[in-house]
PDB file of C-alpha atoms in Angstrom:
ATOM      1  CA  UNK A   1      28.823 205.941 110.826  1.00  0.00           C
ATOM      2  CA  UNK A   2      30.401 202.541 110.223  1.00  0.00           C
ATOM      3  CA  UNK A   3      30.751 201.097 106.770  1.00  0.00           C
ATOM      4  CA  UNK A   4      28.890 197.957 105.751  1.00  0.00           C
ATOM      5  CA  UNK A   5      32.138 195.998 105.676  1.00  0.00           C
ATOM      6  CA  UNK A   6      33.087 196.715 109.291  1.00  0.00           C
ATOM      7  CA  UNK A   7      29.518 196.160 110.450  1.00  0.00           C
ATOM      8  CA  UNK A   8      29.475 192.760 108.743  1.00  0.00           C
ATOM      9  CA  UNK A   9      32.803 191.754 110.285  1.00  0.00           C
ATOM     10  CA  UNK A  10      31.730 192.791 113.774  1.00  0.00           C
ATOM     11  CA  UNK A  11      28.474 190.878 113.364  1.00  0.00           C
ATOM     12  CA  UNK A  12      30.411 187.731 112.418  1.00  0.00           C
ATOM     13  CA  UNK A  13      32.708 187.966 115.423  1.00  0.00           C
ATOM     14  CA  UNK A  14      29.851 188.665 117.829  1.00  0.00           C
ATOM     15  CA  UNK A  15      27.666 185.833 116.545  1.00  0.00           C
ATOM     16  CA  UNK A  16      27.352 182.617 118.483  1.00  0.00           C
ATOM     17  CA  UNK A  17      29.502 179.881 116.964  1.00  0.00           C
ATOM     18  CA  UNK A  18      27.805 177.023 115.197  1.00  0.00           C
ATOM     19  CA  UNK A  19      28.931 173.605 116.330  1.00  0.00           C
ATOM     20  CA  UNK A  20      29.979 171.325 113.527  1.00  0.00           C
ATOM     21  CA  UNK A  21      31.388 167.834 113.804  1.00  0.00           C
ATOM     22  CA  UNK A  22      33.062 165.429 111.453  1.00  0.00           C
ATOM     23  CA  UNK A  23      31.264 162.156 110.858  1.00  0.00           C
ATOM     24  CA  UNK A  24      33.940 159.528 110.181  1.00  0.00           C
ATOM     25  CA  UNK A  25      31.446 157.091 108.649  1.00  0.00           C
ATOM     26  CA  UNK A  26      30.142 159.402 105.942  1.00  0.00           C
ATOM     27  CA  UNK A  27      33.269 161.609 105.810  1.00  0.00           C
ATOM     28  CA  UNK A  28      31.135 164.726 106.048  1.00  0.00           C
ATOM     29  CA  UNK A  29      30.871 167.655 108.420  1.00  0.00           C
ATOM     30  CA  UNK A  30      27.454 167.932 110.042  1.00  0.00           C
ATOM     31  CA  UNK A  31      25.673 170.096 112.568  1.00  0.00           C
ATOM     32  CA  UNK A  32      26.189 168.769 116.086  1.00  0.00           C
ATOM     33  CA  UNK A  33      22.519 167.863 116.491  1.00  0.00           C
ATOM     34  CA  UNK A  34      22.848 165.307 113.660  1.00  0.00           C
ATOM     35  CA  UNK A  35      25.923 163.533 115.012  1.00  0.00           C
ATOM     36  CA  UNK A  36      26.151 160.257 116.829  1.00  0.00           C
ATOM     37  CA  UNK A  37      28.823 160.808 119.493  1.00  0.00           C
ATOM     38  CA  UNK A  38      29.637 157.102 119.682  1.00  0.00           C
ATOM     39  CA  UNK A  39      30.694 157.284 116.038  1.00  0.00           C
ATOM     40  CA  UNK A  40      32.177 160.757 115.767  1.00  0.00           C
ATOM     41  CA  UNK A  41      33.673 162.579 118.769  1.00  0.00           C
ATOM     42  CA  UNK A  42      35.315 165.263 116.605  1.00  0.00           C
ATOM     43  CA  UNK A  43      33.441 168.513 117.229  1.00  0.00           C
ATOM     44  CA  UNK A  44      34.769 171.873 116.098  1.00  0.00           C
ATOM     45  CA  UNK A  45      33.156 174.971 117.631  1.00  0.00           C
ATOM     46  CA  UNK A  46      33.037 177.986 115.385  1.00  0.00           C
ATOM     47  CA  UNK A  47      33.211 176.062 112.116  1.00  0.00           C
ATOM     48  CA  UNK A  48      30.268 177.581 110.310  1.00  0.00           C
ATOM     49  CA  UNK A  49      29.819 176.121 106.845  1.00  0.00           C
ATOM     50  CA  UNK A  50      28.016 177.559 103.891  1.00  0.00           C
ATOM     51  CA  UNK A  51      26.775 175.459 100.991  1.00  0.00           C
ATOM     52  CA  UNK A  52      29.766 173.951  99.170  1.00  0.00           C
ATOM     53  CA  UNK A  53      32.232 174.413 102.035  1.00  0.00           C
ATOM     54  CA  UNK A  54      32.242 170.751 103.031  1.00  0.00           C
ATOM     55  CA  UNK A  55      35.126 169.966 100.675  1.00  0.00           C
ATOM     56  CA  UNK A  56      37.195 172.787 102.195  1.00  0.00           C
ATOM     57  CA  UNK A  57      36.386 171.498 105.669  1.00  0.00           C
ATOM     58  CA  UNK A  58      37.386 167.972 104.691  1.00  0.00           C
ATOM     59  CA  UNK A  59      40.676 169.222 103.230  1.00  0.00           C
ATOM     60  CA  UNK A  60      41.424 171.160 106.421  1.00  0.00           C
ATOM     61  CA  UNK A  61      40.536 168.121 108.534  1.00  0.00           C
ATOM     62  CA  UNK A  62      42.767 165.782 106.484  1.00  0.00           C
ATOM     63  CA  UNK A  63      45.710 168.177 106.526  1.00  0.00           C
ATOM     64  CA  UNK A  64      45.393 168.773 110.267  1.00  0.00           C
ATOM     65  CA  UNK A  65      45.129 165.048 110.971  1.00  0.00           C
ATOM     66  CA  UNK A  66      48.230 164.328 108.875  1.00  0.00           C
ATOM     67  CA  UNK A  67      50.245 167.106 110.508  1.00  0.00           C
ATOM     68  CA  UNK A  68      48.873 166.374 114.014  1.00  0.00           C
ATOM     69  CA  UNK A  69      47.399 169.859 114.403  1.00  0.00           C
ATOM     70  CA  UNK A  70      44.062 170.785 115.961  1.00  0.00           C
ATOM     71  CA  UNK A  71      41.504 172.002 113.424  1.00  0.00           C
ATOM     72  CA  UNK A  72      40.232 174.634 115.846  1.00  0.00           C
ATOM     73  CA  UNK A  73      43.768 175.987 116.273  1.00  0.00           C
ATOM     74  CA  UNK A  74      44.350 176.269 112.520  1.00  0.00           C
ATOM     75  CA  UNK A  75      40.997 178.032 112.074  1.00  0.00           C
ATOM     76  CA  UNK A  76      41.620 180.348 115.035  1.00  0.00           C
ATOM     77  CA  UNK A  77      43.255 183.788 115.055  1.00  0.00           C
ATOM     78  CA  UNK A  78      46.483 182.445 116.568  1.00  0.00           C
ATOM     79  CA  UNK A  79      49.701 183.511 114.873  1.00  0.00           C
ATOM     80  CA  UNK A  80      52.013 180.671 115.843  1.00  0.00           C
ATOM     81  CA  UNK A  81      54.261 179.854 112.911  1.00  0.00           C
ATOM     82  CA  UNK A  82      53.267 176.173 112.684  1.00  0.00           C
ATOM     83  CA  UNK A  83      49.574 177.128 112.521  1.00  0.00           C
ATOM     84  CA  UNK A  84      50.076 179.987 110.085  1.00  0.00           C
ATOM     85  CA  UNK A  85      52.071 177.735 107.745  1.00  0.00           C
ATOM     86  CA  UNK A  86      49.266 175.181 107.591  1.00  0.00           C
ATOM     87  CA  UNK A  87      46.681 177.921 107.052  1.00  0.00           C
ATOM     88  CA  UNK A  88      48.700 179.552 104.251  1.00  0.00           C
ATOM     89  CA  UNK A  89      49.329 176.195 102.541  1.00  0.00           C
ATOM     90  CA  UNK A  90      45.600 175.460 102.478  1.00  0.00           C
ATOM     91  CA  UNK A  91      44.894 178.972 101.145  1.00  0.00           C
ATOM     92  CA  UNK A  92      47.444 178.383  98.376  1.00  0.00           C
ATOM     93  CA  UNK A  93      45.942 175.026  97.445  1.00  0.00           C
ATOM     94  CA  UNK A  94      42.370 176.302  97.382  1.00  0.00           C
ATOM     95  CA  UNK A  95      43.245 179.353  95.285  1.00  0.00           C
ATOM     96  CA  UNK A  96      45.615 177.744  92.772  1.00  0.00           C
ATOM     97  CA  UNK A  97      44.340 174.174  92.497  1.00  0.00           C
ATOM     98  CA  UNK A  98      40.659 174.411  93.379  1.00  0.00           C
ATOM     99  CA  UNK A  99      40.224 177.823  91.688  1.00  0.00           C
ATOM    100  CA  UNK A 100      38.331 179.287  94.639  1.00  0.00           C
ATOM    101  CA  UNK A 101      37.951 183.018  95.053  1.00  0.00           C
ATOM    102  CA  UNK A 102      39.858 184.858  97.748  1.00  0.00           C
ATOM    103  CA  UNK A 103      36.532 185.961  99.182  1.00  0.00           C
ATOM    104  CA  UNK A 104      35.134 182.411  99.532  1.00  0.00           C
ATOM    105  CA  UNK A 105      38.334 181.135 101.169  1.00  0.00           C
ATOM    106  CA  UNK A 106      38.364 184.131 103.506  1.00  0.00           C
ATOM    107  CA  UNK A 107      34.737 183.558 104.486  1.00  0.00           C
ATOM    108  CA  UNK A 108      35.430 179.947 105.427  1.00  0.00           C
ATOM    109  CA  UNK A 109      38.444 180.880 107.562  1.00  0.00           C
ATOM    110  CA  UNK A 110      36.658 183.982 108.946  1.00  0.00           C
ATOM    111  CA  UNK A 111      39.255 186.274 107.380  1.00  0.00           C
ATOM    112  CA  UNK A 112      39.138 189.213 105.020  1.00  0.00           C
ATOM    113  CA  UNK A 113      40.051 188.473 101.385  1.00  0.00           C
ATOM    114  CA  UNK A 114      43.152 190.654 101.687  1.00  0.00           C
ATOM    115  CA  UNK A 115      44.462 188.385 104.465  1.00  0.00           C
ATOM    116  CA  UNK A 116      44.092 185.432 102.114  1.00  0.00           C
ATOM    117  CA  UNK A 117      45.916 187.315  99.337  1.00  0.00           C
ATOM    118  CA  UNK A 118      48.794 188.091 101.709  1.00  0.00           C
ATOM    119  CA  UNK A 119      48.886 184.487 102.919  1.00  0.00           C
ATOM    120  CA  UNK A 120      49.022 183.047  99.398  1.00  0.00           C
ATOM    121  CA  UNK A 121      51.806 185.458  98.438  1.00  0.00           C
ATOM    122  CA  UNK A 122      53.797 184.682 101.597  1.00  0.00           C
ATOM    123  CA  UNK A 123      53.410 180.948 101.010  1.00  0.00           C
ATOM    124  CA  UNK A 124      54.539 181.288  97.383  1.00  0.00           C
ATOM    125  CA  UNK A 125      57.627 183.169  98.566  1.00  0.00           C
ATOM    126  CA  UNK A 126      58.439 180.440 101.127  1.00  0.00           C
ATOM    127  CA  UNK A 127      58.163 177.762  98.450  1.00  0.00           C
ATOM    128  CA  UNK A 128      60.408 179.731  96.079  1.00  0.00           C
ATOM    129  CA  UNK A 129      63.038 180.079  98.808  1.00  0.00           C
ATOM    130  CA  UNK A 130      63.130 176.258  99.116  1.00  0.00           C
ATOM    131  CA  UNK A 131      62.051 176.319 102.768  1.00  0.00           C
ATOM    132  CA  UNK A 132      62.118 172.667 103.926  1.00  0.00           C
ATOM    133  CA  UNK A 133      59.236 173.016 106.387  1.00  0.00           C
ATOM    134  CA  UNK A 134      57.103 174.739 103.747  1.00  0.00           C
ATOM    135  CA  UNK A 135      57.730 171.956 101.242  1.00  0.00           C
ATOM    136  CA  UNK A 136      56.902 169.285 103.831  1.00  0.00           C
ATOM    137  CA  UNK A 137      53.572 170.949 104.629  1.00  0.00           C
ATOM    138  CA  UNK A 138      52.867 171.548 100.934  1.00  0.00           C
ATOM    139  CA  UNK A 139      53.382 167.862 100.145  1.00  0.00           C
ATOM    140  CA  UNK A 140      50.866 166.901 102.868  1.00  0.00           C
ATOM    141  CA  UNK A 141      48.343 169.412 101.497  1.00  0.00           C
ATOM    142  CA  UNK A 142      48.868 168.102  97.953  1.00  0.00           C
ATOM    143  CA  UNK A 143      48.349 164.493  99.060  1.00  0.00           C
ATOM    144  CA  UNK A 144      45.170 165.412 100.951  1.00  0.00           C
ATOM    145  CA  UNK A 145      43.853 167.385  97.977  1.00  0.00           C
ATOM    146  CA  UNK A 146      44.548 164.571  95.511  1.00  0.00           C
ATOM    147  CA  UNK A 147      43.040 161.982  97.873  1.00  0.00           C
ATOM    148  CA  UNK A 148      39.887 164.076  98.012  1.00  0.00           C
ATOM    149  CA  UNK A 149      39.695 164.668  94.236  1.00  0.00           C
ATOM    150  CA  UNK A 150      40.635 161.197  92.989  1.00  0.00           C
ATOM    151  CA  UNK A 151      37.623 159.282  91.701  1.00  0.00           C
ATOM    152  CA  UNK A 152      36.939 155.960  93.417  1.00  0.00           C
TER     153      UNK A 152
END
């Protein structure tokens, strides 16, 4: 008999993806049925958002736009180094600056919490080793985070 954890994970992967798009006018992610395609052509399949995940989605969108990466690629299971670095940098920011739980970050990225823990630790190690690429990505993430959390 399968445990609840594996049954939940298999249910998530087998579920139909929700279509979410970014509305540039309101700077919010919305369900595809509520988007005006003349205004917002950015649609991300598989980006299922729970209540309170809009700020994570906006951070991911800003970081990906600044680094010229596709949001769907960063959220995917791909293991290309340039995608993994962006993913780990966002994990690190959400855990250490935004004080999110590993579980909530993992749920947004469709990962287990232990994957997020490993990613945060790996990213911390890269920053401590003075990796130039890591610091460049971290500065973009920091700017996006501060832009999002600076009062108007």
